[in-house]
Short mmCIF file of C-alpha atoms in Angstrom, two decimals:
data_model
loop_
_atom_site.label_atom_id
_atom_site.label_comp_id
_atom_site.label_asym_id
_atom_site.label_seq_id
_atom_site.Cartn_x
_atom_site.Cartn_y
_atom_site.Cartn_z
CA UNK X 8 -29.20 -8.21 -18.25
CA UNK X 9 -26.31 -10.61 -17.87
CA UNK X 10 -25.71 -12.25 -14.47
CA UNK X 11 -22.43 -10.39 -14.02
CA UNK X 12 -24.23 -7.08 -14.52
CA UNK X 13 -26.98 -7.56 -11.94
CA UNK X 14 -25.40 -9.59 -9.16
CA UNK X 15 -25.59 -8.23 -5.61
CA UNK X 16 -23.12 -8.73 -2.80
CA UNK X 17 -25.80 -10.42 -0.71
CA UNK X 18 -26.41 -12.97 -3.48
CA UNK X 19 -22.71 -13.69 -3.77
CA UNK X 20 -22.21 -14.16 -0.05
CA UNK X 21 -25.26 -16.42 0.17
CA UNK X 22 -23.47 -18.97 -1.99
CA UNK X 23 -20.81 -19.55 0.67
CA UNK X 24 -20.87 -21.86 3.67
CA UNK X 25 -20.67 -20.42 7.17
CA UNK X 26 -17.01 -21.45 7.45
CA UNK X 27 -16.21 -19.74 4.15
CA UNK X 28 -17.96 -16.58 5.31
CA UNK X 29 -15.92 -16.65 8.51
CA UNK X 30 -12.75 -16.86 6.43
CA UNK X 31 -13.78 -13.70 4.57
CA UNK X 32 -14.35 -11.93 7.88
CA UNK X 33 -10.94 -13.13 9.08
CA UNK X 34 -9.26 -11.89 5.90
CA UNK X 35 -10.73 -8.43 6.49
CA UNK X 36 -9.63 -8.47 10.16
CA UNK X 37 -13.22 -8.17 11.33
CA UNK X 38 -14.25 -8.96 14.90
CA UNK X 39 -17.36 -10.34 16.57
CA UNK X 40 -18.32 -12.57 13.64
CA UNK X 41 -17.90 -15.94 15.37
CA UNK X 42 -21.15 -15.56 17.32
CA UNK X 43 -23.37 -15.25 14.24
CA UNK X 44 -25.40 -17.88 12.46
CA UNK X 45 -24.98 -17.93 8.68
CA UNK X 46 -28.17 -15.97 8.04
CA UNK X 47 -26.95 -13.21 10.38
CA UNK X 48 -23.34 -13.36 9.26
CA UNK X 49 -24.20 -12.51 5.64
CA UNK X 50 -25.69 -9.03 6.32
CA UNK X 51 -22.98 -8.38 8.92
CA UNK X 52 -20.30 -9.09 6.34
CA UNK X 53 -22.05 -7.13 3.60
CA UNK X 54 -22.41 -4.07 5.84
CA UNK X 55 -18.70 -4.06 6.67
CA UNK X 56 -17.46 -4.92 3.18
CA UNK X 57 -19.44 -2.02 1.76
CA UNK X 58 -17.79 0.72 3.81
CA UNK X 59 -15.40 3.17 2.20
CA UNK X 60 -12.83 2.52 4.92
CA UNK X 61 -12.83 -1.27 4.47
CA UNK X 62 -12.71 -1.20 0.68
CA UNK X 63 -10.15 1.60 0.62
CA UNK X 64 -7.86 -0.14 3.11
CA UNK X 65 -8.05 -3.48 1.32
CA UNK X 66 -7.58 -2.11 -2.18
CA UNK X 67 -4.70 0.07 -0.99
CA UNK X 68 -2.64 -3.12 -0.65
CA UNK X 69 -3.56 -4.61 -4.03
CA UNK X 70 -0.82 -4.75 -6.65
CA UNK X 71 -1.31 -2.68 -9.81
CA UNK X 72 -1.88 -5.79 -11.93
CA UNK X 73 -4.58 -6.93 -9.48
CA UNK X 74 -6.32 -3.55 -9.63
CA UNK X 75 -6.22 -3.62 -13.43
CA UNK X 76 -7.73 -7.11 -13.42
CA UNK X 77 -10.50 -6.05 -11.02
CA UNK X 78 -11.37 -3.03 -13.16
CA UNK X 79 -11.50 -5.24 -16.26
CA UNK X 80 -13.96 -7.52 -14.43
CA UNK X 81 -16.15 -4.48 -13.79
CA UNK X 82 -16.32 -3.69 -17.50
CA UNK X 83 -16.55 -7.06 -19.24
CA UNK X 84 -16.99 -10.80 -18.80
CA UNK X 85 -13.77 -12.58 -17.86
CA UNK X 86 -13.93 -16.35 -17.57
CA UNK X 87 -12.09 -18.20 -14.85
CA UNK X 88 -8.77 -19.70 -15.94
CA UNK X 89 -5.35 -20.47 -14.49
CA UNK X 90 -3.83 -17.27 -15.86
CA UNK X 91 -6.31 -15.05 -14.05
CA UNK X 92 -6.65 -17.18 -10.90
CA UNK X 93 -3.74 -15.60 -9.06
CA UNK X 94 -5.03 -12.10 -9.78
CA UNK X 95 -8.57 -12.96 -8.75
CA UNK X 96 -7.59 -14.64 -5.49
CA UNK X 97 -6.93 -11.41 -3.60
CA UNK X 98 -10.47 -10.14 -4.21
CA UNK X 99 -12.23 -13.50 -3.98
CA UNK X 100 -10.98 -14.13 -0.46
CA UNK X 101 -12.36 -10.78 0.74
CA UNK X 102 -15.81 -10.96 -0.86
CA UNK X 103 -15.23 -8.26 -3.45
CA UNK X 104 -15.35 -10.72 -6.33
CA UNK X 105 -17.31 -13.92 -7.00
CA UNK X 106 -17.45 -16.72 -9.54
CA UNK X 107 -20.76 -17.00 -11.40
CA UNK X 108 -22.62 -20.05 -12.65
CA UNK X 109 -21.01 -19.61 -16.05
CA UNK X 110 -17.56 -19.77 -14.46
CA UNK X 111 -17.06 -16.03 -14.98
CA UNK X 112 -15.80 -13.50 -12.46
CA UNK X 113 -18.49 -11.21 -11.04
CA UNK X 114 -18.12 -7.86 -9.28
CA UNK X 115 -21.34 -7.17 -7.31
CA UNK X 116 -23.16 -4.00 -8.30
CA UNK X 117 -22.76 -2.41 -4.86
CA UNK X 118 -19.02 -3.09 -4.91
CA UNK X 119 -18.69 -1.46 -8.34
CA UNK X 120 -20.48 1.66 -7.13
CA UNK X 121 -18.43 1.91 -3.94
CA UNK X 122 -15.13 1.37 -5.76
CA UNK X 123 -15.96 4.12 -8.24
CA UNK X 124 -16.68 6.42 -5.31
CA UNK X 125 -13.49 5.54 -3.42
CA UNK X 126 -11.15 5.44 -6.43
CA UNK X 127 -10.56 9.18 -6.59
CA UNK X 128 -7.44 10.90 -7.85
CA UNK X 129 -6.39 11.36 -4.22
CA UNK X 130 -6.82 7.66 -3.47
CA UNK X 131 -4.83 6.67 -6.55
CA UNK X 132 -2.03 9.01 -5.52
CA UNK X 133 -2.02 7.60 -1.96
CA UNK X 134 -2.00 4.01 -3.22
CA UNK X 135 0.91 4.77 -5.57
CA UNK X 136 2.86 6.20 -2.64
CA UNK X 137 2.01 3.21 -0.47
CA UNK X 138 3.13 0.74 -3.14
CA UNK X 139 6.41 2.62 -3.55
CA UNK X 140 7.14 2.51 0.19
CA UNK X 141 6.30 -1.18 0.49
CA UNK X 142 8.40 -1.91 -2.57
CA UNK X 143 11.42 -0.30 -0.92
CA UNK X 144 10.87 -2.37 2.23
CA UNK X 145 10.78 -5.64 0.32
CA UNK X 146 13.75 -4.65 -1.85
CA UNK X 147 15.81 -3.77 1.23
CA UNK X 148 14.94 -7.05 2.93
CA UNK X 149 15.86 -9.01 -0.19
CA UNK X 150 19.19 -7.16 -0.32
CA UNK X 151 20.18 -7.14 3.36
CA UNK X 152 18.03 -9.99 4.82
CA UNK X 153 17.58 -8.01 8.06
CA UNK X 154 17.49 -4.24 7.92
CA UNK X 155 16.53 -1.43 10.27
CA UNK X 156 13.63 0.87 9.44
CA UNK X 157 16.02 3.82 9.75
CA UNK X 158 18.22 2.35 7.01
CA UNK X 159 15.26 1.90 4.65
CA UNK X 160 14.23 5.51 5.27
CA UNK X 161 17.78 6.66 4.43
CA UNK X 162 17.82 4.67 1.18
CA UNK X 163 14.39 5.95 0.18
CA UNK X 164 15.21 9.58 0.90
CA UNK X 165 18.46 9.36 -1.06
CA UNK X 166 16.58 8.23 -4.15
CA UNK X 167 13.31 10.17 -3.98
CA UNK X 168 12.35 13.84 -3.94
CA UNK X 169 9.25 13.29 -1.77
CA UNK X 170 10.91 12.22 1.48
CA UNK X 171 9.54 9.72 3.99
CA UNK X 172 10.02 9.17 7.73
CA UNK X 173 9.93 6.21 10.11
CA UNK X 174 6.28 6.66 11.09
CA UNK X 175 5.07 6.70 7.47
CA UNK X 176 7.19 3.68 6.56
CA UNK X 177 5.98 1.64 9.51
CA UNK X 178 2.38 2.50 8.70
CA UNK X 179 2.90 1.37 5.10
CA UNK X 180 4.28 -1.97 6.29
CA UNK X 181 1.43 -2.36 8.78
CA UNK X 182 -1.14 -1.97 5.98
CA UNK X 183 0.71 -4.48 3.82
CA UNK X 184 0.95 -7.16 6.51
CA UNK X 185 -2.23 -6.40 8.43
CA UNK X 186 -0.27 -6.42 11.69
CA UNK X 187 1.06 -3.67 13.92
CA UNK X 188 4.36 -5.09 15.24
CA UNK X 189 5.88 -2.21 17.28
CA UNK X 190 3.86 0.58 15.66
CA UNK X 191 1.98 1.35 18.88
CA UNK X 192 4.54 0.10 21.40
CA UNK X 193 2.90 0.21 24.82
CA UNK X 194 5.37 1.86 27.26
CA UNK X 195 4.02 -0.43 29.96
CA UNK X 196 5.70 -3.33 28.18
CA UNK X 197 8.24 -1.69 25.86
CA UNK X 198 10.72 0.62 27.56
CA UNK X 199 12.59 1.00 24.30
CA UNK X 200 11.87 -0.05 20.74
CA UNK X 201 14.18 -0.70 17.85
CA UNK X 202 11.96 -1.60 14.89
CA UNK X 203 13.49 -4.14 12.53
CA UNK X 204 11.90 -5.11 9.22
CA UNK X 205 12.18 -8.77 8.37
CA UNK X 206 8.98 -9.97 6.64
CA UNK X 207 9.34 -13.44 5.20
CA UNK X 208 8.12 -14.23 1.71
CA UNK X 209 7.47 -17.95 1.23
CA UNK X 210 8.08 -20.77 3.69
CA UNK X 211 10.86 -21.30 6.18
CA UNK X 212 12.70 -24.59 6.10
CA UNK X 213 11.67 -26.49 9.20
CA UNK X 214 9.24 -23.67 10.06
CA UNK X 215 12.00 -22.03 12.12
CA UNK X 216 14.33 -19.03 12.00
CA UNK X 217 17.73 -18.75 13.68
CA UNK X 218 19.87 -15.64 14.13
#
């Protein structure tokens, strides 16, 4: 069999340094990994990466072109090149894709099997909905610069039959950014909340923002 057909996640992770493994854990918002030695960190990572929840959550945020690229890597040999590098990066940094000795992209066997299990019709429908909601958030920010969540909900509901609400929209943004902002505002600290969407895409001049 070809290398890309028989590779395991454990083998792929073993090729990384401890610092690189820690970066994968950080990307996946894992906790408790800093205390491990490399030989213990590898199985810890593999166990978490190969859960339906982790894979489903991470792939939920992948763009359609990234998903298509990943699925192509599952089916055939794709060599590393500049054109594919941007698409591969999302999965490489999370340990769902590796680069083989022949400079080809490799999807570990266990990852293939788990993805096929997770990628149900229901999951595809949920991911399509999620991408639509996030797309509206980014479009609104690009148009208005700073916009309230309520306004985005109004725009969305005016243009779509399947309506949304503030809670669903905030959850969609949380999944996209990996952060919770005011989603679970603790009343001990937040007497009132007025969620405002203003994610930045790119760099800020002088690393500062004024309003």
